[in-house]
Coordinates of C-alpha atoms in Angstrom, one line a residue:
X1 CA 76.3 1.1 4.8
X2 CA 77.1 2.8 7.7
X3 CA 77.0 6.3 6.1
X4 CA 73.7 8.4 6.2
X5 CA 72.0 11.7 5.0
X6 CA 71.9 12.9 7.7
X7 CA 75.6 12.8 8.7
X8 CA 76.0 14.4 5.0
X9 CA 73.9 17.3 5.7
X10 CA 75.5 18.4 9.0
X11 CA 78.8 18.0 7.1
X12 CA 77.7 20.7 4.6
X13 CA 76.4 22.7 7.1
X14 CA 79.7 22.6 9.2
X15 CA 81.5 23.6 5.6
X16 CA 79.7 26.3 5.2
X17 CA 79.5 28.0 8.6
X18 CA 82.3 26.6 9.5
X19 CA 80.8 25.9 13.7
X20 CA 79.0 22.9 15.2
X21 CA 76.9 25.4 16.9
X22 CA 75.3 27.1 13.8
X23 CA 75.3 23.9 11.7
X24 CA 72.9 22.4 14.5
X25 CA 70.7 25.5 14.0
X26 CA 70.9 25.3 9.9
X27 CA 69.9 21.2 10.3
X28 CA 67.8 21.1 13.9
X29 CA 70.0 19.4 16.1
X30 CA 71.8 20.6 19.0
X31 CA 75.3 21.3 19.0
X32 CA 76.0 18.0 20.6
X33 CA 74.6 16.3 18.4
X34 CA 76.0 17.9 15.0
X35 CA 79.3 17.0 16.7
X36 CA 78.2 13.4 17.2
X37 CA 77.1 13.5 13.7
X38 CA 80.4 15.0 12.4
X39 CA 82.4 12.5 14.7
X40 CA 80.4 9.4 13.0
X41 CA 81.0 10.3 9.4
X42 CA 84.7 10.7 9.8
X43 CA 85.1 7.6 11.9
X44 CA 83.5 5.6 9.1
X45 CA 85.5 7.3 6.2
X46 CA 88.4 6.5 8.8
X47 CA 89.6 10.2 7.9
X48 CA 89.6 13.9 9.3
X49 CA 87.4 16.4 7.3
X50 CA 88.2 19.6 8.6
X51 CA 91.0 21.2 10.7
X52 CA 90.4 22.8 14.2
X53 CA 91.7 26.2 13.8
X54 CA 90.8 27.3 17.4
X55 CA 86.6 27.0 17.6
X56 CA 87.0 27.5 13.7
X57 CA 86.6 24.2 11.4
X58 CA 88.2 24.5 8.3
X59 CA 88.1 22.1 5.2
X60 CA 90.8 19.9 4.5
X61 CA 92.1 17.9 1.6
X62 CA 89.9 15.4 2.1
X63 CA 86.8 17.6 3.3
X64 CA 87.3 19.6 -0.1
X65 CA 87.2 16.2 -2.0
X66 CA 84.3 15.3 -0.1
X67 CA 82.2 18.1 -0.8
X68 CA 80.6 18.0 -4.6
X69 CA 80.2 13.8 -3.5
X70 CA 78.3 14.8 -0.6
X71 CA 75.9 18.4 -2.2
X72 CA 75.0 15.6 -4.7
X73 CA 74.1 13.0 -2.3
X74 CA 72.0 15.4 -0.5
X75 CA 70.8 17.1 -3.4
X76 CA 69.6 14.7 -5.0
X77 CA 67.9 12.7 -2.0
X78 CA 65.9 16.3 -1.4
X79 CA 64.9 15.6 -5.0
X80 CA 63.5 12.1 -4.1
X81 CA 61.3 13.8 -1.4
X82 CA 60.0 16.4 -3.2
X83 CA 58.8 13.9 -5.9
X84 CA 57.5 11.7 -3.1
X85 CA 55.7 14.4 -1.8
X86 CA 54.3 15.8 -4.9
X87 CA 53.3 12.3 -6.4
X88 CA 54.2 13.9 -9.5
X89 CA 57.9 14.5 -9.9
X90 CA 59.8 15.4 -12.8
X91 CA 62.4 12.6 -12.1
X92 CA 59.6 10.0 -12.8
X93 CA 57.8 7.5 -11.2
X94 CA 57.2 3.7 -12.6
X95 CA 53.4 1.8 -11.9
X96 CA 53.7 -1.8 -12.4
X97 CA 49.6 -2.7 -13.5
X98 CA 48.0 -5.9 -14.2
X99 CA 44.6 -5.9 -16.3
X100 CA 42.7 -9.3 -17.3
X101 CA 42.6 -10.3 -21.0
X102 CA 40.0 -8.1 -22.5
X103 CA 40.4 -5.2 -20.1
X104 CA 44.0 -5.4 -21.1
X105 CA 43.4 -5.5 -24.8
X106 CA 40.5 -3.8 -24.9
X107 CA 40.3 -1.1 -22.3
X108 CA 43.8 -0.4 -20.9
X109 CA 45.9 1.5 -23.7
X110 CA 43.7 4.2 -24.3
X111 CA 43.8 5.1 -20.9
X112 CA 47.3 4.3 -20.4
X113 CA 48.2 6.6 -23.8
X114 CA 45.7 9.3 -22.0
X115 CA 47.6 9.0 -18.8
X116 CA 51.2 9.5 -20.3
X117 CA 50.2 12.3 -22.2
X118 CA 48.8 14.2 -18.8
X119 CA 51.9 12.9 -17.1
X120 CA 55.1 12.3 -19.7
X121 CA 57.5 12.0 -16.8
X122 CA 55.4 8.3 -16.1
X123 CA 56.5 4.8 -16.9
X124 CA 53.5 2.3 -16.9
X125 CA 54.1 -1.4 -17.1
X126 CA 51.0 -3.6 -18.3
X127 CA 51.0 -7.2 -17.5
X128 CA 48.1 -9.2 -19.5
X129 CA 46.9 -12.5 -18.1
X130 CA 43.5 -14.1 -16.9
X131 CA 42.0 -12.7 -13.8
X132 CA 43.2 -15.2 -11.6
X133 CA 46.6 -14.7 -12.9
X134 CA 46.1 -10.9 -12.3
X135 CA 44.4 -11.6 -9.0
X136 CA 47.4 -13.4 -7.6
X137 CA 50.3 -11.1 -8.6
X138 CA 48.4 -8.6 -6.8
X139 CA 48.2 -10.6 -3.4
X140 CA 52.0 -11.4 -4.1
X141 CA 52.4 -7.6 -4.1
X142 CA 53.8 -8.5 -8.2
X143 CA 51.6 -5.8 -9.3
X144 CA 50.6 -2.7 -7.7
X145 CA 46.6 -3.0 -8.6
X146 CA 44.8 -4.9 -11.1
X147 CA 42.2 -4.4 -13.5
X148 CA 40.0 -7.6 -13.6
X149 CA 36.6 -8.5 -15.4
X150 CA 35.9 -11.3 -13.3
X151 CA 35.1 -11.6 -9.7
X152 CA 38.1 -12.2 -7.1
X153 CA 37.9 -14.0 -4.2
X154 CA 41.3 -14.1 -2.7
X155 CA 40.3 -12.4 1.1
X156 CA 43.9 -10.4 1.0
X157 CA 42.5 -8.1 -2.2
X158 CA 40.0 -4.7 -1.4
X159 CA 37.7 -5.2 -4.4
X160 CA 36.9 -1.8 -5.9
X161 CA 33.9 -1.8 -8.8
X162 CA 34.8 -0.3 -12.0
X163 CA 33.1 0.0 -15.1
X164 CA 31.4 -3.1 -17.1
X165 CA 30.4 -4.0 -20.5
X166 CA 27.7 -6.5 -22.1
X167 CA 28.2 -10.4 -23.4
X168 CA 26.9 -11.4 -26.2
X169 CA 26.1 -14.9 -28.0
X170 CA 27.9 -14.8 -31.2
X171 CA 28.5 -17.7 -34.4
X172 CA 29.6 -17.2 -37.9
X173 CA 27.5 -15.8 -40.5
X174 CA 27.0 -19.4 -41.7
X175 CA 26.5 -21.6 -38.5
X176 CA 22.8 -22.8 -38.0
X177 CA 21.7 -20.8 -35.5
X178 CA 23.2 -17.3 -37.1
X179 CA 20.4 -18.5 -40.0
X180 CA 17.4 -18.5 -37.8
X181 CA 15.1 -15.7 -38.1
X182 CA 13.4 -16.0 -35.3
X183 CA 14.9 -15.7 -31.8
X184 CA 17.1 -18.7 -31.1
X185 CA 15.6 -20.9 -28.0
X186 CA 17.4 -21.7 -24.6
X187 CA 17.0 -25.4 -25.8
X188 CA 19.0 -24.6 -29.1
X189 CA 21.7 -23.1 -27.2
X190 CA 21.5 -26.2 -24.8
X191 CA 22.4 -28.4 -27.8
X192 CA 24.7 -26.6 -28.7
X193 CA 28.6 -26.8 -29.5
X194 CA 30.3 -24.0 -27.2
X195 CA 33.8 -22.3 -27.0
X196 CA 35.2 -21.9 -24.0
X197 CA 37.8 -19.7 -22.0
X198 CA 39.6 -22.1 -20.0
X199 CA 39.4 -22.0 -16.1
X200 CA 40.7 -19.2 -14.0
X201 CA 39.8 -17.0 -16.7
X202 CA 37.1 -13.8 -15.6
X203 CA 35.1 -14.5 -19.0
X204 CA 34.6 -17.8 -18.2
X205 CA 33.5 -17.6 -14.8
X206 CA 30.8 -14.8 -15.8
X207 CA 29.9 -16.5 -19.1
X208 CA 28.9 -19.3 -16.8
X209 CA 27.3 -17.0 -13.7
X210 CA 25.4 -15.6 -16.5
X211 CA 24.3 -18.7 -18.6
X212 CA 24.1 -20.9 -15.5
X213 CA 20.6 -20.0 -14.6
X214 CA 19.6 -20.6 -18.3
X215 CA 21.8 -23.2 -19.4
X216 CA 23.2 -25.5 -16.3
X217 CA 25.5 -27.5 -18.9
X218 CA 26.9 -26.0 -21.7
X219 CA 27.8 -28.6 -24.5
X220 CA 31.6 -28.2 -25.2
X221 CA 35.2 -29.9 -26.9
X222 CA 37.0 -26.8 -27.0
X223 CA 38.6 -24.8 -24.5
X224 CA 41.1 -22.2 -25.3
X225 CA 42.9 -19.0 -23.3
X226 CA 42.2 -16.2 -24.8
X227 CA 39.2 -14.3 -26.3
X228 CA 41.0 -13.7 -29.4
X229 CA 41.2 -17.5 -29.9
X230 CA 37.9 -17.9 -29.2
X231 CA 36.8 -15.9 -31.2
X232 CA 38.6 -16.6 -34.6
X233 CA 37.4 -20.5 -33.5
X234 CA 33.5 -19.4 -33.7
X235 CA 34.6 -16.9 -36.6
X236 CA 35.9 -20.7 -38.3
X237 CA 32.7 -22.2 -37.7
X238 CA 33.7 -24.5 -34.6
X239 CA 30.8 -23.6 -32.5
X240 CA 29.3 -20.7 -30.7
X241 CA 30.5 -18.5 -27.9
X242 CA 29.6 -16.2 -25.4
X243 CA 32.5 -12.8 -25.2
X244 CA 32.5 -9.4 -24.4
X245 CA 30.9 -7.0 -27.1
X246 CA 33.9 -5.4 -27.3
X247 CA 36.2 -8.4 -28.0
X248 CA 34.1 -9.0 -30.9
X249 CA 32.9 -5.5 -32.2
X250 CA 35.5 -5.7 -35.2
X251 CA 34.7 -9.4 -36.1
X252 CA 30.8 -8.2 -36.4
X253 CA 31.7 -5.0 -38.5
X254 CA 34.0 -7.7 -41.1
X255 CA 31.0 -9.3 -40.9
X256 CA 33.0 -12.7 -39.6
X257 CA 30.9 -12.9 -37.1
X258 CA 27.2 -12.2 -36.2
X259 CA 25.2 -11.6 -33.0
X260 CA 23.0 -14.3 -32.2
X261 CA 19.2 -13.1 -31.3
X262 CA 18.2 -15.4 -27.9
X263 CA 15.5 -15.1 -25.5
X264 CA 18.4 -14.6 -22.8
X265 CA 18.1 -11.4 -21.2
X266 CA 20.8 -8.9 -21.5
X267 CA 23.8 -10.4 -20.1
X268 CA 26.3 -8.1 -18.4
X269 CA 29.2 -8.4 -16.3
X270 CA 31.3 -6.0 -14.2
X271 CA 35.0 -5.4 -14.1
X272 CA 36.7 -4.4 -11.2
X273 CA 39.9 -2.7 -9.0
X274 CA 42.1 -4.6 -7.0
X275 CA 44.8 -4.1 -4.9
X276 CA 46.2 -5.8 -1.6
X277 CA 44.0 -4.6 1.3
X278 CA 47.8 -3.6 2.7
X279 CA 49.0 -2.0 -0.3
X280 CA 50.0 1.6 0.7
X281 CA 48.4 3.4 -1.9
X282 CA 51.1 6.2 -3.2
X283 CA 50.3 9.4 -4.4
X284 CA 51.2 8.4 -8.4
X285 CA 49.1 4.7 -8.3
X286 CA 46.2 7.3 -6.4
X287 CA 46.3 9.2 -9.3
X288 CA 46.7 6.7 -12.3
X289 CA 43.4 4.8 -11.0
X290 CA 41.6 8.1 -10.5
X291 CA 42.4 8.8 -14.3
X292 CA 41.2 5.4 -15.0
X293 CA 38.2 6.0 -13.4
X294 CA 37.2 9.1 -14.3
X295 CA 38.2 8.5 -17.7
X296 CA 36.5 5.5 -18.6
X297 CA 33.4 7.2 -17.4
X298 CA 33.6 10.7 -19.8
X299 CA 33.6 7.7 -22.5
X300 CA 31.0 5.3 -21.3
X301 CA 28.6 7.6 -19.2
X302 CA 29.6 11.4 -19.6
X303 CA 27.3 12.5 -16.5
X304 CA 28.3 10.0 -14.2
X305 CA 30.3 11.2 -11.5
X306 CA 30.3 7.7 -9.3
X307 CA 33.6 7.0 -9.6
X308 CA 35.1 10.5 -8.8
X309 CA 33.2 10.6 -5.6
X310 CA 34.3 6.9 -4.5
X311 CA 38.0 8.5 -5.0
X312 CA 37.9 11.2 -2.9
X313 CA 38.6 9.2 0.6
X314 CA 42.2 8.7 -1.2

């Protein structure tokens, strides 16, 4: 395209004063170069815009035609800017976000229906998959940050913590071990039947960087790629697994599945920002993760203030 904003403002300027001289002054440039300007946009609409009426330039037919085109053009660019600028725009913006399974299912749409409703002009696109899925499309530049609840180790990503949440060993009411009153033993876990994410997935990599230690080989047929298939599998009886309390906090209330006492210590995992250690970070993806932040903290710890401080270098 060989047209430009530029040469469009200095053509709106000449319209309305009507001189090279003072549209220079209206748009910065010198005289010279508002003439240079002028020259280039009529050379490549291969038409004159204005007659010379002595040092006077006066519209033509074609300037005249030109005009409403070329205010929109401009107006509307100015419009881009001052959104740009702002971060916050009323013409919108669009985030394109990728979260890990239960971070995506569990976590995400409350803050993204928070977010919306403190800034309706948003669009917010959430892509679901396992962390290494989520991990990828972020060094791809696919996504513009991820949230992840599993370590990632791709050197290109800036690895931001987040928040966290607790793992817990969980059966169906009528499995063996759910039956046992006293504390189920490492060596009855050993022996038994587990349900696994499959690999690449973030719960499957800390289930096993938690149980590890404990339990260097976990007994197990059945792999599967998602929590919510794991779970409804241990919920059936097919063995025992190891998921996020949230996953399975409506399973325990229907009372479909039931916590498993062990003498493992608490087992917790962290989840985690990521975004390409060259990803410009814009003004409206500054302010969506701040939200997320800040927001998952006045839920989970009301008087932390961790996360707002690790913002402020944005």
């Amino acid at each position: 395209m060989r047209l430009s904003i530029r040469q469009l403002e200095v053509f709106l300027a000449v319209a309305g004063t009507s001189k090279t001289s003072a549209a220079g002054e209206a748009v910065s440039l010198s005289q010279s170069a508002a003439s240079a300007a002028l020259n280039e946009l009529e050379r490549a609409l291969d038409t004159r815009l204005f007659d010379r009426v002595g040092k006077r330039l006066v519209l033509n037919d074609s300037g005249r035609a030109l005009l409403p085109k070329a205010r929109s053009v401009v107006d509307g660019a100015a419009a881009i800017e001052r959104g740009a600028r702002s971060g916050l725009g009323d013409t919108g913006f669009e985030l394109v976000i990728g979260a890990s399974t239960t971070v995506g299912d569990r976590v995400m749409p409350p803050l993204v229906a928070s977010f919306l409703r403190v800034r309706p002009h948003a669009r917010v696109q959430l892509h679901i998959g396992n962390t290494r899925e989520i991990a990828e499309a972020v060094a791809a530049f696919g996504l513009d940050a991820g949230f992840i609840e599993g370590p990632a180790h791709d050197p290109r990503l800036t690895v931001v913590p987040w928040t966290g949440d607790e793992l817990v060993v969980v059966a169906a009411p009528y499995h063996p071990l759910a039956r046992r009153r006293a504390r189920v033993s490492i060596t009855e876990l050993g022996e038994a039947e587990w349900l696994l994410r499959e690999p690449g997935s973030g719960t499957r990599e800390a289930v096993e960087h938690v149980l590890m230690p404990h339990l260097p080989h976990l007994r197990s047929r059945v792999q599967m790629g998602s929590a919510e298939a794991i779970k409804l599998a241990a919920a059936e009886g097919l063995g025992v697994a190891c998921l996020s309390q949230r996953a399975i906090a409506d399973f325990v209330a229907a009372r479909r599945l039931v916590v498993l006492r062990t003498t493992l210590p608490v087992l917790r995992r962290a989840f985690s920002l990521v975004y390409h250690e060259q990803k410009l970070v814009s003004k409206n993806l500054q302010t969506f993760i701040t939200h997320c932040m800040t927001a998952t903290d006045a839920v989970e710890n009301p008087r932390s203030t961790t996360h707002d401080q690790r913002w402020t270098r944005w």
